[in-house]
Amino acid sequence: MARFYVGNDHAGLGLKAAVVQHLVAAQHEVIDLGTNTSASCDYPEFAKQVASRVAAGDGLGILLCGTGQGMAMSANRVPGVRAAVCADTFSARATREHNDANVLCMGERVVGAGLALAIVDAFASAQFEGGRHARRVALFDPPR
Ligand code: RB5
């Protein structure tokens, strides 16, 4: 079982409820970093909160907004975070296996709850394959 940091804006609130319930039922640890109201809010604030916790290295992240796109763009500004927008299970599995993705982003206006939960399962159960993929992931960041 894994630890998941979950964040969302107002447009991802409904999907967040379904995702959290699903993760808890599967015995995962869930840390819900909000928002927990339907009031309009700014998604980068929640993306950064989740991303900073994931970058600390003790869990995966899930970010939900209208499209998933703004969440991914924001989260990927945090060093060590590899956030991927997924709207299908193949990509969710492959981005863990090949890209070592550590944050899953989805859009409530894009995927229905049934598909979203299948995407969560694909992401949660996949493992990074390392090897040649590790070499490529290491090339994401410039040498220091
Ligand atoms: C909110 O209207 C919407 O812009 C936001 O949820 C997200 O889709 C941005 O990427």
PDB file of C-alpha atoms and ligand atoms in Angstrom:
ATOM      1  CA  MET A   1       0.000   0.000   0.000  1.00  0.00           C
ATOM      2  CA  ALA A   2       1.164   3.499  -0.738  1.00  0.00           C
ATOM      3  CA  ARG A   3       0.762   6.986   0.695  1.00  0.00           C
ATOM      4  CA  PHE A   4      -1.081   9.407  -1.583  1.00  0.00           C
ATOM      5  CA  TYR A   5      -1.136  13.172  -1.261  1.00  0.00           C
ATOM      6  CA  VAL A   6      -4.300  14.415  -2.950  1.00  0.00           C
ATOM      7  CA  GLY A   7      -5.122  17.956  -4.042  1.00  0.00           C
ATOM      8  CA  ASN A   8      -7.744  19.635  -6.185  1.00  0.00           C
ATOM      9  CA  ASP A   9      -9.423  22.878  -7.090  1.00  0.00           C
ATOM     10  CA  HIS A  10     -13.162  23.616  -7.201  1.00  0.00           C
ATOM     11  CA  ALA A  11     -13.451  21.923 -10.623  1.00  0.00           C
ATOM     12  CA  GLY A  12     -11.950  18.706  -9.292  1.00  0.00           C
ATOM     13  CA  LEU A  13     -13.818  18.522  -5.989  1.00  0.00           C
ATOM     14  CA  GLY A  14     -16.379  15.911  -6.988  1.00  0.00           C
ATOM     15  CA  LEU A  15     -13.818  13.600  -8.548  1.00  0.00           C
ATOM     16  CA  LYS A  16     -11.545  14.020  -5.526  1.00  0.00           C
ATOM     17  CA  ALA A  17     -14.262  12.599  -3.272  1.00  0.00           C
ATOM     18  CA  ALA A  18     -14.568   9.492  -5.428  1.00  0.00           C
ATOM     19  CA  VAL A  19     -10.785   9.064  -5.693  1.00  0.00           C
ATOM     20  CA  VAL A  20     -10.213   9.420  -1.946  1.00  0.00           C
ATOM     21  CA  GLN A  21     -12.979   6.948  -1.131  1.00  0.00           C
ATOM     22  CA  HIS A  22     -11.497   4.500  -3.632  1.00  0.00           C
ATOM     23  CA  LEU A  23      -7.947   4.822  -2.275  1.00  0.00           C
ATOM     24  CA  VAL A  24      -9.074   4.387   1.323  1.00  0.00           C
ATOM     25  CA  ALA A  25     -11.118   1.300   0.394  1.00  0.00           C
ATOM     26  CA  ALA A  26      -7.960  -0.150  -1.166  1.00  0.00           C
ATOM     27  CA  GLN A  27      -6.084   0.389   2.136  1.00  0.00           C
ATOM     28  CA  HIS A  28      -3.902   3.210   0.823  1.00  0.00           C
ATOM     29  CA  GLU A  29      -2.969   6.063   3.127  1.00  0.00           C
ATOM     30  CA  VAL A  30      -4.536   9.331   1.949  1.00  0.00           C
ATOM     31  CA  ILE A  31      -3.508  12.836   2.931  1.00  0.00           C
ATOM     32  CA  ASP A  32      -6.073  15.269   1.555  1.00  0.00           C
ATOM     33  CA  LEU A  33      -4.542  18.711   1.071  1.00  0.00           C
ATOM     34  CA  GLY A  34      -7.762  20.307  -0.247  1.00  0.00           C
ATOM     35  CA  THR A  35      -9.558  22.302  -1.375  1.00  0.00           C
ATOM     36  CA  ASN A  36     -12.623  21.001   0.355  1.00  0.00           C
ATOM     37  CA  THR A  37     -15.122  23.623  -0.728  1.00  0.00           C
ATOM     38  CA  SER A  38     -16.725  24.440  -4.059  1.00  0.00           C
ATOM     39  CA  ALA A  39     -15.574  28.060  -3.877  1.00  0.00           C
ATOM     40  CA  SER A  40     -13.493  29.114  -6.851  1.00  0.00           C
ATOM     41  CA  CYS A  41      -9.795  28.855  -6.030  1.00  0.00           C
ATOM     42  CA  ASP A  42      -6.372  28.855  -7.681  1.00  0.00           C
ATOM     43  CA  TYR A  43      -5.172  25.371  -8.630  1.00  0.00           C
ATOM     44  CA  PRO A  44      -1.403  26.155  -8.487  1.00  0.00           C
ATOM     45  CA  GLU A  45      -1.647  26.575  -4.715  1.00  0.00           C
ATOM     46  CA  PHE A  46      -2.852  23.006  -4.304  1.00  0.00           C
ATOM     47  CA  ALA A  47      -0.527  21.633  -6.951  1.00  0.00           C
ATOM     48  CA  LYS A  48       2.463  23.135  -5.163  1.00  0.00           C
ATOM     49  CA  GLN A  49       1.375  21.739  -1.800  1.00  0.00           C
ATOM     50  CA  VAL A  50       1.043  18.206  -3.155  1.00  0.00           C
ATOM     51  CA  ALA A  51       4.201  18.509  -5.254  1.00  0.00           C
ATOM     52  CA  SER A  52       6.334  19.651  -2.334  1.00  0.00           C
ATOM     53  CA  ARG A  53       5.193  16.713  -0.224  1.00  0.00           C
ATOM     54  CA  VAL A  54       5.872  14.269  -3.071  1.00  0.00           C
ATOM     55  CA  ALA A  55       9.275  15.843  -3.706  1.00  0.00           C
ATOM     56  CA  ALA A  56      10.128  15.141  -0.083  1.00  0.00           C
ATOM     57  CA  GLY A  57      10.055  11.532  -1.194  1.00  0.00           C
ATOM     58  CA  ASP A  58       7.540   9.725   0.920  1.00  0.00           C
ATOM     59  CA  GLY A  59       4.560   9.219  -1.326  1.00  0.00           C
ATOM     60  CA  LEU A  60       2.779   9.667  -4.634  1.00  0.00           C
ATOM     61  CA  GLY A  61       0.449  12.500  -5.591  1.00  0.00           C
ATOM     62  CA  ILE A  62      -2.907  12.843  -7.276  1.00  0.00           C
ATOM     63  CA  LEU A  63      -4.117  16.224  -8.530  1.00  0.00           C
ATOM     64  CA  LEU A  64      -7.591  16.905  -9.861  1.00  0.00           C
ATOM     65  CA  CYS A  65      -8.916  19.975 -11.612  1.00  0.00           C
ATOM     66  CA  GLY A  66     -11.093  20.636 -14.645  1.00  0.00           C
ATOM     67  CA  THR A  67      -8.604  19.249 -17.135  1.00  0.00           C
ATOM     68  CA  GLY A  68      -5.581  18.086 -15.114  1.00  0.00           C
ATOM     69  CA  GLN A  69      -3.405  20.284 -17.313  1.00  0.00           C
ATOM     70  CA  GLY A  70      -2.845  23.288 -15.071  1.00  0.00           C
ATOM     71  CA  MET A  71      -2.188  21.036 -12.107  1.00  0.00           C
ATOM     72  CA  ALA A  72       0.511  19.169 -14.041  1.00  0.00           C
ATOM     73  CA  MET A  73       2.140  22.364 -15.287  1.00  0.00           C
ATOM     74  CA  SER A  74       2.257  23.754 -11.760  1.00  0.00           C
ATOM     75  CA  ALA A  75       3.438  20.539 -10.101  1.00  0.00           C
ATOM     76  CA  ASN A  76       6.205  20.046 -12.646  1.00  0.00           C
ATOM     77  CA  ARG A  77       7.815  23.334 -11.562  1.00  0.00           C
ATOM     78  CA  VAL A  78       8.805  21.624  -8.297  1.00  0.00           C
ATOM     79  CA  PRO A  79      12.173  19.835  -8.644  1.00  0.00           C
ATOM     80  CA  GLY A  80      11.879  16.082  -8.318  1.00  0.00           C
ATOM     81  CA  VAL A  81       8.251  15.993  -9.389  1.00  0.00           C
ATOM     82  CA  ARG A  82       7.190  14.165 -12.540  1.00  0.00           C
ATOM     83  CA  ALA A  83       3.507  14.869 -13.010  1.00  0.00           C
ATOM     84  CA  ALA A  84       1.543  13.288 -15.852  1.00  0.00           C
ATOM     85  CA  VAL A  85      -1.948  14.034 -17.136  1.00  0.00           C
ATOM     86  CA  CYS A  86      -3.745  10.775 -17.859  1.00  0.00           C
ATOM     87  CA  ALA A  87      -7.119  10.056 -19.412  1.00  0.00           C
ATOM     88  CA  ASP A  88      -6.555   6.346 -20.088  1.00  0.00           C
ATOM     89  CA  THR A  89      -5.244   3.382 -18.126  1.00  0.00           C
ATOM     90  CA  PHE A  90      -2.458   2.493 -20.565  1.00  0.00           C
ATOM     91  CA  SER A  91      -0.815   5.890 -20.140  1.00  0.00           C
ATOM     92  CA  ALA A  92      -1.236   5.789 -16.368  1.00  0.00           C
ATOM     93  CA  ARG A  93       0.596   2.466 -16.169  1.00  0.00           C
ATOM     94  CA  ALA A  94       3.243   3.386 -18.746  1.00  0.00           C
ATOM     95  CA  THR A  95       4.087   6.723 -17.177  1.00  0.00           C
ATOM     96  CA  ARG A  96       4.921   4.949 -13.912  1.00  0.00           C
ATOM     97  CA  GLU A  97       6.854   2.172 -15.648  1.00  0.00           C
ATOM     98  CA  HIS A  98       8.819   4.321 -18.094  1.00  0.00           C
ATOM     99  CA  ASN A  99       8.821   7.901 -16.745  1.00  0.00           C
ATOM    100  CA  ASP A 100       8.774   7.182 -12.998  1.00  0.00           C
ATOM    101  CA  ALA A 101       5.827   9.555 -12.748  1.00  0.00           C
ATOM    102  CA  ASN A 102       5.100  10.404  -9.146  1.00  0.00           C
ATOM    103  CA  VAL A 103       2.028  12.597  -9.573  1.00  0.00           C
ATOM    104  CA  LEU A 104      -1.121  11.635 -11.484  1.00  0.00           C
ATOM    105  CA  CYS A 105      -3.241  14.496 -12.822  1.00  0.00           C
ATOM    106  CA  MET A 106      -6.775  14.097 -14.114  1.00  0.00           C
ATOM    107  CA  GLY A 107      -9.580  16.365 -15.235  1.00  0.00           C
ATOM    108  CA  GLU A 108     -13.067  16.008 -13.853  1.00  0.00           C
ATOM    109  CA  ARG A 109     -14.363  17.629 -17.054  1.00  0.00           C
ATOM    110  CA  VAL A 110     -12.493  15.021 -19.110  1.00  0.00           C
ATOM    111  CA  VAL A 111     -12.861  11.615 -17.465  1.00  0.00           C
ATOM    112  CA  GLY A 112     -15.869  10.084 -15.739  1.00  0.00           C
ATOM    113  CA  ALA A 113     -15.498   8.685 -12.246  1.00  0.00           C
ATOM    114  CA  GLY A 114     -15.464   5.054 -13.381  1.00  0.00           C
ATOM    115  CA  LEU A 115     -12.575   5.593 -15.763  1.00  0.00           C
ATOM    116  CA  ALA A 116     -10.777   7.832 -13.282  1.00  0.00           C
ATOM    117  CA  LEU A 117     -10.772   5.095 -10.639  1.00  0.00           C
ATOM    118  CA  ALA A 118      -9.419   2.578 -13.151  1.00  0.00           C
ATOM    119  CA  ILE A 119      -6.683   5.084 -14.008  1.00  0.00           C
ATOM    120  CA  VAL A 120      -5.862   5.435 -10.305  1.00  0.00           C
ATOM    121  CA  ASP A 121      -5.600   1.648  -9.981  1.00  0.00           C
ATOM    122  CA  ALA A 122      -3.291   1.422 -13.014  1.00  0.00           C
ATOM    123  CA  PHE A 123      -1.072   4.183 -11.646  1.00  0.00           C
ATOM    124  CA  ALA A 124      -1.013   2.787  -8.097  1.00  0.00           C
ATOM    125  CA  SER A 125      -0.168  -0.772  -9.098  1.00  0.00           C
ATOM    126  CA  ALA A 126       2.570  -0.058 -11.653  1.00  0.00           C
ATOM    127  CA  GLN A 127       6.269   0.048 -10.798  1.00  0.00           C
ATOM    128  CA  PHE A 128       9.111   1.982 -12.388  1.00  0.00           C
ATOM    129  CA  GLU A 129      11.116  -0.401 -14.558  1.00  0.00           C
ATOM    130  CA  GLY A 130      14.481   1.357 -14.158  1.00  0.00           C
ATOM    131  CA  GLY A 131      17.247   0.324 -16.575  1.00  0.00           C
ATOM    132  CA  ARG A 132      17.245   2.373 -19.783  1.00  0.00           C
ATOM    133  CA  HIS A 133      14.271   4.323 -18.450  1.00  0.00           C
ATOM    134  CA  ALA A 134      16.310   5.493 -15.449  1.00  0.00           C
ATOM    135  CA  ARG A 135      18.971   6.843 -17.814  1.00  0.00           C
ATOM    136  CA  ARG A 136      16.334   8.796 -19.719  1.00  0.00           C
ATOM    137  CA  VAL A 137      14.585  10.123 -16.634  1.00  0.00           C
ATOM    138  CA  ALA A 138      17.958  11.324 -15.339  1.00  0.00           C
ATOM    139  CA  LEU A 139      18.210  13.450 -18.496  1.00  0.00           C
ATOM    140  CA  PHE A 140      15.089  15.428 -17.529  1.00  0.00           C
ATOM    141  CA  ASP A 141      17.147  17.712 -15.314  1.00  0.00           C
ATOM    142  CA  PRO A 142      20.327  19.559 -16.306  1.00  0.00           C
ATOM    143  CA  PRO A 143      23.486  18.447 -14.516  1.00  0.00           C
ATOM    144  CA  ARG A 144      24.264  20.542 -11.428  1.00  0.00           C
TER     145      ARG A 144
HETATM  146  C1  RB5 B   1     -10.963  25.980 -13.577  1.00  0.00           C
HETATM  147  O1  RB5 B   1     -11.969  26.612 -14.286  1.00  0.00           O
HETATM  148  C2  RB5 B   1      -9.990  25.311 -14.528  1.00  0.00           C
HETATM  149  O2  RB5 B   1      -9.305  26.272 -15.276  1.00  0.00           O
HETATM  150  C3  RB5 B   1      -9.029  24.439 -13.780  1.00  0.00           C
HETATM  151  O3  RB5 B   1      -9.731  23.532 -13.009  1.00  0.00           O
HETATM  152  C4  RB5 B   1      -8.084  23.586 -14.628  1.00  0.00           C
HETATM  153  O4  RB5 B   1      -8.773  22.883 -15.599  1.00  0.00           O
HETATM  154  C5  RB5 B   1      -6.891  24.255 -15.140  1.00  0.00           C
HETATM  155  O5  RB5 B   1      -6.010  23.620 -15.720  1.00  0.00           O
END
